PDB file of C-alpha atoms in Angstrom:
ATOM      1  CA  MET O 163     -42.039 -65.108  83.944  1.00 70.00           C
ATOM      2  CA  PHE O 164     -39.255 -67.525  84.827  1.00 77.00           C
ATOM      3  CA  PRO O 165     -40.760 -70.276  87.026  1.00 78.00           C
ATOM      4  CA  LYS O 166     -37.945 -72.801  86.556  1.00 79.00           C
ATOM      5  CA  LEU O 167     -34.423 -71.784  87.475  1.00 77.00           C
ATOM      6  CA  LEU O 168     -32.978 -75.150  86.490  1.00 78.00           C
ATOM      7  CA  GLU O 169     -34.438 -78.214  84.789  1.00 75.00           C
ATOM      8  CA  PHE O 170     -32.521 -81.434  84.371  1.00 76.00           C
ATOM      9  CA  GLY O 171     -34.586 -84.444  83.329  1.00 72.00           C
ATOM     10  CA  ALA O 172     -37.273 -84.977  85.949  1.00 72.00           C
ATOM     11  CA  PHE O 173     -35.542 -82.598  88.359  1.00 75.00           C
ATOM     12  CA  THR O 174     -36.786 -79.010  88.465  1.00 77.00           C
ATOM     13  CA  LEU O 175     -35.401 -76.230  90.643  1.00 82.00           C
ATOM     14  CA  PRO O 176     -38.162 -73.615  91.036  1.00 84.00           C
ATOM     15  CA  THR O 177     -37.110 -69.981  90.985  1.00 88.00           C
ATOM     16  CA  TYR O 178     -39.692 -69.216  93.660  1.00 87.00           C
ATOM     17  CA  GLY O 179     -38.160 -71.653  96.134  1.00 87.00           C
ATOM     18  CA  VAL O 180     -34.636 -70.379  95.539  1.00 92.00           C
ATOM     19  CA  LEU O 181     -35.635 -66.745  96.071  1.00 94.00           C
ATOM     20  CA  ILE O 182     -37.644 -67.600  99.184  1.00 92.00           C
ATOM     21  CA  GLY O 183     -34.514 -69.267 100.550  1.00 93.00           C
ATOM     22  CA  LEU O 184     -32.348 -66.285  99.611  1.00 96.00           C
ATOM     23  CA  GLY O 185     -34.890 -63.943 101.176  1.00 95.00           C
ATOM     24  CA  PHE O 186     -34.775 -65.901 104.426  1.00 95.00           C
ATOM     25  CA  LEU O 187     -30.975 -65.850 104.523  1.00 95.00           C
ATOM     26  CA  ALA O 188     -30.803 -62.141 103.688  1.00 96.00           C
ATOM     27  CA  GLY O 189     -33.401 -61.279 106.304  1.00 96.00           C
ATOM     28  CA  LEU O 190     -31.631 -63.429 108.877  1.00 95.00           C
ATOM     29  CA  SER O 191     -28.319 -61.712 108.136  1.00 96.00           C
ATOM     30  CA  VAL O 192     -29.853 -58.280 108.742  1.00 96.00           C
ATOM     31  CA  ALA O 193     -31.649 -59.461 111.884  1.00 95.00           C
ATOM     32  CA  SER O 194     -28.500 -61.038 113.329  1.00 95.00           C
ATOM     33  CA  ARG O 195     -26.534 -57.828 112.907  1.00 94.00           C
ATOM     34  CA  LEU O 196     -29.271 -55.739 114.486  1.00 95.00           C
ATOM     35  CA  ALA O 197     -29.646 -58.253 117.307  1.00 93.00           C
ATOM     36  CA  ARG O 198     -25.945 -57.942 118.089  1.00 92.00           C
ATOM     37  CA  ARG O 199     -26.295 -54.171 118.252  1.00 90.00           C
ATOM     38  CA  SER O 200     -29.219 -54.630 120.663  1.00 89.00           C
ATOM     39  CA  GLY O 201     -27.188 -56.870 122.954  1.00 91.00           C
ATOM     40  CA  LEU O 202     -29.116 -59.996 121.945  1.00 92.00           C
ATOM     41  CA  ASP O 203     -27.567 -63.388 121.236  1.00 92.00           C
ATOM     42  CA  PRO O 204     -27.351 -63.772 117.418  1.00 90.00           C
ATOM     43  CA  GLU O 205     -27.165 -67.574 117.684  1.00 92.00           C
ATOM     44  CA  ARG O 206     -30.338 -67.719 119.730  1.00 92.00           C
ATOM     45  CA  LEU O 207     -32.013 -65.409 117.245  1.00 92.00           C
ATOM     46  CA  THR O 208     -30.933 -67.673 114.368  1.00 92.00           C
ATOM     47  CA  ALA O 209     -32.478 -70.691 116.091  1.00 94.00           C
ATOM     48  CA  MET O 210     -35.611 -68.656 116.702  1.00 95.00           C
ATOM     49  CA  ALA O 211     -35.746 -67.619 113.031  1.00 94.00           C
ATOM     50  CA  VAL O 212     -35.767 -71.262 111.908  1.00 93.00           C
ATOM     51  CA  VAL O 213     -38.642 -72.035 114.296  1.00 94.00           C
ATOM     52  CA  LEU O 214     -40.535 -68.983 113.050  1.00 93.00           C
ATOM     53  CA  LEU O 215     -39.964 -69.978 109.422  1.00 92.00           C
ATOM     54  CA  ILE O 216     -41.551 -73.374 110.036  1.00 92.00           C
ATOM     55  CA  SER O 217     -44.452 -71.841 111.970  1.00 93.00           C
ATOM     56  CA  ALA O 218     -44.952 -69.238 109.216  1.00 90.00           C
ATOM     57  CA  ILE O 219     -45.133 -71.923 106.515  1.00 87.00           C
ATOM     58  CA  VAL O 220     -47.728 -73.830 108.528  1.00 88.00           C
ATOM     59  CA  GLY O 221     -49.680 -70.670 109.369  1.00 87.00           C
ATOM     60  CA  ALA O 222     -49.709 -69.488 105.749  1.00 84.00           C
ATOM     61  CA  LYS O 223     -51.103 -72.834 104.594  1.00 82.00           C
ATOM     62  CA  VAL O 224     -53.726 -72.960 107.351  1.00 84.00           C
ATOM     63  CA  PHE O 225     -54.881 -69.404 106.546  1.00 80.00           C
ATOM     64  CA  MET O 226     -55.158 -70.365 102.874  1.00 78.00           C
ATOM     65  CA  PHE O 227     -57.252 -73.443 103.690  1.00 79.00           C
ATOM     66  CA  VAL O 228     -59.528 -71.559 106.101  1.00 77.00           C
ATOM     67  CA  ASP O 229     -59.946 -68.579 103.767  1.00 70.00           C
ATOM     68  CA  ASN O 230     -60.953 -70.938 100.950  1.00 70.00           C
ATOM     69  CA  TRP O 231     -62.875 -73.339 103.178  1.00 66.00           C
ATOM     70  CA  SER O 232     -65.795 -73.939 100.800  1.00 69.00           C
ATOM     71  CA  TYR O 233     -63.400 -74.905  97.988  1.00 62.00           C
ATOM     72  CA  TYR O 234     -61.498 -77.447 100.077  1.00 64.00           C
ATOM     73  CA  ALA O 235     -64.544 -78.669 102.010  1.00 68.00           C
ATOM     74  CA  ALA O 236     -66.247 -79.579  98.738  1.00 68.00           C
ATOM     75  CA  ASP O 237     -63.366 -81.943  97.977  1.00 66.00           C
ATOM     76  CA  PRO O 238     -60.980 -82.534 100.919  1.00 67.00           C
ATOM     77  CA  GLY O 239     -58.643 -84.353  98.567  1.00 66.00           C
ATOM     78  CA  ARG O 240     -57.616 -80.953  97.219  1.00 61.00           C
ATOM     79  CA  LEU O 241     -55.677 -80.419 100.446  1.00 63.00           C
ATOM     80  CA  PHE O 242     -53.191 -83.034  99.301  1.00 61.00           C
ATOM     81  CA  THR O 243     -52.837 -82.039  95.652  1.00 61.00           C
ATOM     82  CA  LEU O 244     -49.554 -80.890  94.160  1.00 58.00           C
ATOM     83  CA  SER O 245     -51.085 -77.444  93.655  1.00 60.00           C
ATOM     84  CA  ALA O 246     -51.868 -77.073  97.378  1.00 57.00           C
ATOM     85  CA  LEU O 247     -48.424 -78.304  98.374  1.00 60.00           C
ATOM     86  CA  ARG O 248     -46.687 -75.932  95.961  1.00 59.00           C
ATOM     87  CA  SER O 249     -48.680 -72.936  97.092  1.00 62.00           C
ATOM     88  CA  GLY O 250     -46.886 -70.593  99.463  1.00 62.00           C
ATOM     89  CA  GLY O 251     -50.149 -69.887 101.269  1.00 72.00           C
ATOM     90  CA  VAL O 252     -51.271 -66.484 102.565  1.00 79.00           C
ATOM     91  CA  PHE O 253     -48.531 -64.256 103.974  1.00 82.00           C
ATOM     92  CA  TYR O 254     -50.673 -62.889 106.788  1.00 80.00           C
ATOM     93  CA  GLY O 255     -51.341 -66.390 108.073  1.00 85.00           C
ATOM     94  CA  GLY O 256     -47.602 -66.886 108.319  1.00 88.00           C
ATOM     95  CA  LEU O 257     -47.053 -63.492 109.946  1.00 91.00           C
ATOM     96  CA  LEU O 258     -49.740 -64.006 112.589  1.00 91.00           C
ATOM     97  CA  SER O 259     -48.441 -67.486 113.345  1.00 92.00           C
ATOM     98  CA  ALA O 260     -44.863 -66.211 113.643  1.00 92.00           C
ATOM     99  CA  LEU O 261     -45.923 -63.391 115.989  1.00 92.00           C
ATOM    100  CA  VAL O 262     -47.676 -65.823 118.328  1.00 93.00           C
ATOM    101  CA  VAL O 263     -44.862 -68.381 118.272  1.00 95.00           C
ATOM    102  CA  SER O 264     -42.219 -65.677 118.768  1.00 94.00           C
ATOM    103  CA  HIS O 265     -44.012 -64.506 121.917  1.00 92.00           C
ATOM    104  CA  PHE O 266     -43.909 -67.976 123.464  1.00 94.00           C
ATOM    105  CA  TYR O 267     -40.373 -68.652 122.214  1.00 94.00           C
ATOM    106  CA  THR O 268     -38.988 -65.487 123.795  1.00 93.00           C
ATOM    107  CA  ARG O 269     -40.752 -66.283 127.061  1.00 92.00           C
ATOM    108  CA  ARG O 270     -39.308 -69.796 127.004  1.00 93.00           C
ATOM    109  CA  TYR O 271     -35.738 -68.526 126.579  1.00 92.00           C
ATOM    110  CA  ARG O 272     -36.173 -65.318 128.615  1.00 91.00           C
ATOM    111  CA  LEU O 273     -35.626 -62.954 125.713  1.00 92.00           C
ATOM    112  CA  PRO O 274     -37.152 -59.466 125.540  1.00 92.00           C
ATOM    113  CA  TRP O 275     -39.959 -60.045 123.064  1.00 92.00           C
ATOM    114  CA  LEU O 276     -40.410 -56.503 121.796  1.00 93.00           C
ATOM    115  CA  ALA O 277     -36.675 -55.797 121.451  1.00 93.00           C
ATOM    116  CA  THR O 278     -36.229 -59.119 119.632  1.00 95.00           C
ATOM    117  CA  ALA O 279     -39.151 -58.368 117.303  1.00 95.00           C
ATOM    118  CA  ASP O 280     -37.671 -54.924 116.619  1.00 96.00           C
ATOM    119  CA  ALA O 281     -34.376 -56.505 115.559  1.00 95.00           C
ATOM    120  CA  MET O 282     -36.158 -58.928 113.239  1.00 96.00           C
ATOM    121  CA  ALA O 283     -38.643 -56.541 111.598  1.00 97.00           C
ATOM    122  CA  PRO O 284     -36.283 -54.850 109.079  1.00 97.00           C
ATOM    123  CA  GLY O 285     -34.914 -58.233 107.995  1.00 96.00           C
ATOM    124  CA  LEU O 286     -38.467 -59.512 107.576  1.00 96.00           C
ATOM    125  CA  ALA O 287     -39.264 -56.606 105.258  1.00 97.00           C
ATOM    126  CA  PHE O 288     -36.158 -57.160 103.122  1.00 97.00           C
ATOM    127  CA  GLY O 289     -36.617 -60.936 103.012  1.00 96.00           C
ATOM    128  CA  HIS O 290     -40.267 -60.582 102.071  1.00 96.00           C
ATOM    129  CA  GLY O 291     -39.301 -58.235  99.250  1.00 96.00           C
ATOM    130  CA  ILE O 292     -36.916 -60.830  97.795  1.00 96.00           C
ATOM    131  CA  GLY O 293     -39.584 -63.504  98.190  1.00 94.00           C
ATOM    132  CA  LYS O 294     -42.013 -61.363  96.207  1.00 95.00           C
ATOM    133  CA  VAL O 295     -39.565 -61.334  93.308  1.00 95.00           C
ATOM    134  CA  GLY O 296     -39.894 -65.115  93.523  1.00 93.00           C
ATOM    135  CA  CYS O 297     -43.671 -64.711  93.280  1.00 92.00           C
ATOM    136  CA  PHE O 298     -43.161 -62.641  90.139  1.00 94.00           C
ATOM    137  CA  ALA O 299     -40.935 -65.331  88.644  1.00 93.00           C
ATOM    138  CA  ALA O 300     -43.488 -68.046  89.412  1.00 90.00           C
ATOM    139  CA  GLY O 301     -46.520 -65.991  88.353  1.00 89.00           C
ATOM    140  CA  CYS O 302     -48.467 -66.217  91.624  1.00 89.00           C
ATOM    141  CA  CYS O 303     -50.137 -63.233  93.329  1.00 89.00           C
ATOM    142  CA  TRP O 304     -50.874 -61.701  89.924  1.00 92.00           C
ATOM    143  CA  GLY O 305     -52.705 -58.445  89.383  1.00 94.00           C
ATOM    144  CA  GLN O 306     -55.730 -57.235  87.486  1.00 94.00           C
ATOM    145  CA  GLU O 307     -55.666 -56.568  83.769  1.00 95.00           C
ATOM    146  CA  SER O 308     -53.901 -53.310  83.035  1.00 95.00           C
ATOM    147  CA  HIS O 309     -52.923 -51.258  80.011  1.00 93.00           C
ATOM    148  CA  ALA O 310     -50.325 -49.198  81.867  1.00 95.00           C
ATOM    149  CA  PHE O 311     -46.920 -49.052  80.211  1.00 95.00           C
ATOM    150  CA  TRP O 312     -45.412 -50.970  83.141  1.00 96.00           C
ATOM    151  CA  ALA O 313     -47.926 -53.830  82.876  1.00 97.00           C
ATOM    152  CA  VAL O 314     -46.477 -57.316  82.410  1.00 96.00           C
ATOM    153  CA  THR O 315     -47.570 -60.309  80.362  1.00 95.00           C
ATOM    154  CA  PHE O 316     -46.964 -63.913  81.382  1.00 94.00           C
ATOM    155  CA  THR O 317     -46.380 -66.315  78.504  1.00 93.00           C
ATOM    156  CA  ASP O 318     -44.743 -69.390  80.044  1.00 90.00           C
ATOM    157  CA  PRO O 319     -47.173 -72.351  80.201  1.00 90.00           C
ATOM    158  CA  ALA O 320     -45.233 -73.656  83.213  1.00 85.00           C
ATOM    159  CA  ALA O 321     -46.159 -70.517  85.161  1.00 85.00           C
ATOM    160  CA  HIS O 322     -49.820 -71.076  84.340  1.00 84.00           C
ATOM    161  CA  GLY O 323     -49.500 -74.716  85.326  1.00 81.00           C
ATOM    162  CA  PHE O 324     -47.892 -73.845  88.664  1.00 79.00           C
ATOM    163  CA  THR O 325     -50.097 -70.934  89.687  1.00 82.00           C
ATOM    164  CA  GLY O 326     -52.975 -70.487  87.240  1.00 85.00           C
ATOM    165  CA  VAL O 327     -51.779 -67.041  86.162  1.00 91.00           C
ATOM    166  CA  PRO O 328     -53.511 -65.880  82.940  1.00 93.00           C
ATOM    167  CA  LEU O 329     -51.246 -66.011  79.904  1.00 94.00           C
ATOM    168  CA  ASN O 330     -50.916 -63.369  77.186  1.00 95.00           C
ATOM    169  CA  VAL O 331     -52.847 -60.779  79.207  1.00 95.00           C
ATOM    170  CA  SER O 332     -51.335 -57.476  80.379  1.00 97.00           C
ATOM    171  CA  LEU O 333     -51.493 -57.419  84.182  1.00 96.00           C
ATOM    172  CA  HIS O 334     -50.535 -55.173  87.077  1.00 97.00           C
ATOM    173  CA  PRO O 335     -47.167 -56.474  88.404  1.00 97.00           C
ATOM    174  CA  THR O 336     -48.501 -56.554  91.955  1.00 96.00           C
ATOM    175  CA  GLN O 337     -45.657 -58.845  92.989  1.00 96.00           C
ATOM    176  CA  LEU O 338     -43.157 -56.129  92.085  1.00 97.00           C
ATOM    177  CA  TYR O 339     -45.268 -53.486  93.816  1.00 97.00           C
ATOM    178  CA  GLU O 340     -44.882 -55.493  97.014  1.00 97.00           C
ATOM    179  CA  ALA O 341     -41.205 -56.236  96.398  1.00 97.00           C
ATOM    180  CA  LEU O 342     -40.356 -52.555  95.984  1.00 97.00           C
ATOM    181  CA  GLY O 343     -42.662 -51.498  98.807  1.00 98.00           C
ATOM    182  CA  SER O 344     -41.180 -54.043 101.209  1.00 97.00           C
ATOM    183  CA  ALA O 345     -37.640 -52.937 100.348  1.00 97.00           C
ATOM    184  CA  ALA O 346     -38.585 -49.297 100.970  1.00 98.00           C
ATOM    185  CA  ILE O 347     -40.217 -50.228 104.281  1.00 98.00           C
ATOM    186  CA  GLY O 348     -37.074 -52.132 105.274  1.00 97.00           C
ATOM    187  CA  LEU O 349     -34.969 -49.013 104.665  1.00 98.00           C
ATOM    188  CA  VAL O 350     -37.348 -46.885 106.741  1.00 98.00           C
ATOM    189  CA  LEU O 351     -37.209 -49.410 109.579  1.00 98.00           C
ATOM    190  CA  LEU O 352     -33.413 -49.419 109.509  1.00 97.00           C
ATOM    191  CA  TRP O 353     -33.433 -45.625 109.661  1.00 96.00           C
ATOM    192  CA  LEU O 354     -35.726 -45.786 112.692  1.00 96.00           C
ATOM    193  CA  PHE O 355     -33.730 -48.579 114.339  1.00 95.00           C
ATOM    194  CA  VAL O 356     -30.438 -46.677 114.433  1.00 91.00           C
ATOM    195  CA  ARG O 357     -32.164 -43.845 116.274  1.00 91.00           C
ATOM    196  CA  ALA O 358     -33.245 -43.892 119.896  1.00 89.00           C
ATOM    197  CA  HIS O 359     -36.566 -45.713 120.144  1.00 90.00           C
ATOM    198  CA  PRO O 360     -38.626 -47.549 122.769  1.00 92.00           C
ATOM    199  CA  SER O 361     -38.829 -51.330 122.438  1.00 92.00           C
ATOM    200  CA  GLY O 362     -41.749 -52.247 120.209  1.00 93.00           C
ATOM    201  CA  ALA O 363     -41.590 -49.108 118.072  1.00 95.00           C
ATOM    202  CA  ILE O 364     -39.928 -50.842 115.112  1.00 96.00           C
ATOM    203  CA  LEU O 365     -42.404 -53.726 115.165  1.00 96.00           C
ATOM    204  CA  GLY O 366     -45.281 -51.260 115.444  1.00 96.00           C
ATOM    205  CA  SER O 367     -43.917 -49.233 112.527  1.00 97.00           C
ATOM    206  CA  TYR O 368     -43.599 -52.384 110.422  1.00 98.00           C
ATOM    207  CA  LEU O 369     -47.191 -53.411 111.098  1.00 97.00           C
ATOM    208  CA  VAL O 370     -48.511 -49.959 110.209  1.00 98.00           C
ATOM    209  CA  LEU O 371     -46.355 -49.426 107.122  1.00 98.00           C
ATOM    210  CA  TYR O 372     -46.603 -52.867 105.559  1.00 97.00           C
ATOM    211  CA  SER O 373     -50.248 -53.504 106.395  1.00 97.00           C
ATOM    212  CA  GLY O 374     -51.287 -50.071 105.128  1.00 97.00           C
ATOM    213  CA  PHE O 375     -49.313 -50.640 101.929  1.00 97.00           C
ATOM    214  CA  ARG O 376     -50.696 -54.153 101.479  1.00 95.00           C
ATOM    215  CA  PHE O 377     -54.256 -52.873 101.957  1.00 95.00           C
ATOM    216  CA  GLY O 378     -53.750 -50.623  98.932  1.00 96.00           C
ATOM    217  CA  VAL O 379     -52.046 -53.246  96.755  1.00 95.00           C
ATOM    218  CA  GLU O 380     -54.954 -55.640  97.322  1.00 92.00           C
ATOM    219  CA  PHE O 381     -57.175 -53.418  95.163  1.00 92.00           C
ATOM    220  CA  PHE O 382     -54.967 -54.323  92.196  1.00 94.00           C
ATOM    221  CA  ARG O 383     -54.759 -58.082  92.887  1.00 92.00           C
ATOM    222  CA  ASP O 384     -56.830 -60.540  90.878  1.00 88.00           C
ATOM    223  CA  ASP O 385     -55.554 -64.002  91.791  1.00 76.00           C
ATOM    224  CA  GLY O 386     -58.717 -64.923  93.718  1.00 67.00           C
ATOM    225  CA  ALA O 387     -56.725 -66.149  96.714  1.00 61.00           C
ATOM    226  CA  ARG O 388     -58.800 -64.279  99.291  1.00 66.00           C
ATOM    227  CA  THR O 389     -62.461 -64.213 100.231  1.00 68.00           C
ATOM    228  CA  ALA O 390     -64.414 -61.039  99.433  1.00 68.00           C
ATOM    229  CA  ILE O 391     -66.402 -59.661 102.356  1.00 73.00           C
ATOM    230  CA  PHE O 392     -68.740 -56.771 103.139  1.00 66.00           C
ATOM    231  CA  GLY O 393     -70.441 -57.013  99.767  1.00 63.00           C
ATOM    232  CA  ASP O 394     -67.163 -57.452  97.890  1.00 72.00           C
ATOM    233  CA  ALA O 395     -65.961 -54.113  99.268  1.00 74.00           C
ATOM    234  CA  ILE O 396     -62.732 -55.543 100.679  1.00 83.00           C
ATOM    235  CA  SER O 397     -60.982 -58.880 100.901  1.00 84.00           C
ATOM    236  CA  SER O 398     -60.289 -60.974 103.971  1.00 83.00           C
ATOM    237  CA  THR O 399     -56.624 -60.020 103.629  1.00 88.00           C
ATOM    238  CA  GLN O 400     -57.537 -56.332 103.769  1.00 91.00           C
ATOM    239  CA  LEU O 401     -59.574 -56.956 106.912  1.00 91.00           C
ATOM    240  CA  VAL O 402     -56.541 -58.560 108.564  1.00 91.00           C
ATOM    241  CA  ALA O 403     -54.392 -55.670 107.326  1.00 94.00           C
ATOM    242  CA  LEU O 404     -56.703 -53.157 108.988  1.00 95.00           C
ATOM    243  CA  GLY O 405     -56.505 -55.110 112.235  1.00 95.00           C
ATOM    244  CA  LEU O 406     -52.700 -55.113 112.109  1.00 96.00           C
ATOM    245  CA  VAL O 407     -52.584 -51.383 111.359  1.00 97.00           C
ATOM    246  CA  ILE O 408     -54.622 -50.832 114.530  1.00 97.00           C
ATOM    247  CA  LEU O 409     -52.311 -53.180 116.465  1.00 96.00           C
ATOM    248  CA  GLY O 410     -49.274 -51.323 115.135  1.00 96.00           C
ATOM    249  CA  ILE O 411     -50.682 -47.943 116.146  1.00 96.00           C
ATOM    250  CA  TRP O 412     -51.428 -49.316 119.607  1.00 95.00           C
ATOM    251  CA  LEU O 413     -47.856 -50.585 119.896  1.00 94.00           C
ATOM    252  CA  LEU O 414     -46.452 -47.221 118.842  1.00 94.00           C
ATOM    253  CA  ARG O 415     -48.592 -45.415 121.396  1.00 92.00           C
ATOM    254  CA  SER O 416     -47.923 -47.901 124.200  1.00 90.00           C
ATOM    255  CA  ALA O 417     -44.227 -48.668 123.651  1.00 81.00           C
ATOM    256  CA  PRO O 418     -42.905 -45.524 125.407  1.00 76.00           C
ATOM    257  CA  ARG O 419     -44.764 -46.540 128.577  1.00 72.00           C
ATOM    258  CA  TRP O 420     -43.338 -50.061 128.577  1.00 65.00           C
ATOM    259  CA  SER O 421     -39.631 -49.424 128.232  1.00 62.00           C
ATOM    260  CA  THR O 422     -36.858 -46.906 128.264  1.00 55.00           C
ATOM    261  CA  PRO O 423     -35.735 -45.777 124.809  1.00 59.00           C
ATOM    262  CA  GLU O 424     -33.182 -47.965 123.069  1.00 61.00           C
ATOM    263  CA  PRO O 425     -30.062 -45.854 122.406  1.00 59.00           C
ATOM    264  CA  ALA O 426     -29.236 -44.816 118.889  1.00 56.00           C
ATOM    265  CA  ARG O 427     -27.049 -47.399 117.186  1.00 55.00           C
ATOM    266  CA  ALA O 428     -25.132 -47.605 113.954  1.00 52.00           C
ATOM    267  CA  ALA O 429     -26.474 -50.381 111.788  1.00 51.00           C
ATOM    268  CA  PHE O 430     -24.572 -53.471 110.645  1.00 55.00           C
ATOM    269  CA  GLY O 431     -21.954 -53.473 113.351  1.00 51.00           C
ATOM    270  CA  ARG O 432     -20.373 -50.075 112.788  1.00 50.00           C
ATOM    271  CA  LYS O 433     -20.078 -48.082 115.969  1.00 46.00           C
ATOM    272  CA  ARG O 434     -20.901 -44.436 115.850  1.00 44.00           C
ATOM    273  CA  ARG O 435     -17.816 -42.193 116.035  1.00 42.00           C
ATOM    274  CA  ARG O 436     -17.699 -39.571 118.711  1.00 38.00           C
TER     275      ARG O 436
END
């Protein structure tokens, strides 16, 4: 749609990169405010967010390489192509990597892992939604052909060059489905956060809501970024989504036994009037 935000000679500022950066900053702003309301150190959380961003980028790339192993194994040089470097990778690889690293990071600095994850989950949803608008601008993560009135058509050769998105074909705007869905999930998580909840409940809710939503959106995707399994019934991403839904349900069921409920709090630093 609009892959280049700015082009000056040989210099190109990709819209995708700018929106990913804005999504990170917006998500971090929300997480910092919620962390403060939870009695957590916002500066420590900011440092943690930077570490998690790096681990998520690495995890997303690794998941992409593993999920498309036959393609890269046939020609290992493809790992170092401009296309591979530009690719954002697979979101679930980044999420799984960030979850693991966050566990060890919070143990290292003696932070409550579940309470910290709860504070970060709404910001993650909002930031991911902004990042998906970047996907729409770049053309990646495109959908199947569609004749619905809301279908979109990519025409910019640069978008095809960056991502391989088909040009002049009406497609499901799956990027916008995820952007809107992630924003809605972020609002639900905020609503849950400001109410009394056991530590881990917000993270569990995020895993259930986003993974369930993503499972459905995958049926409309057609970018070939994931391996089909079980006789092409579902994709590898959907299999991971199912696993995370189960993990989220387990967290929601187990959280009340692990901690006392967090008190209801007003979001974004406003104290509740009595």
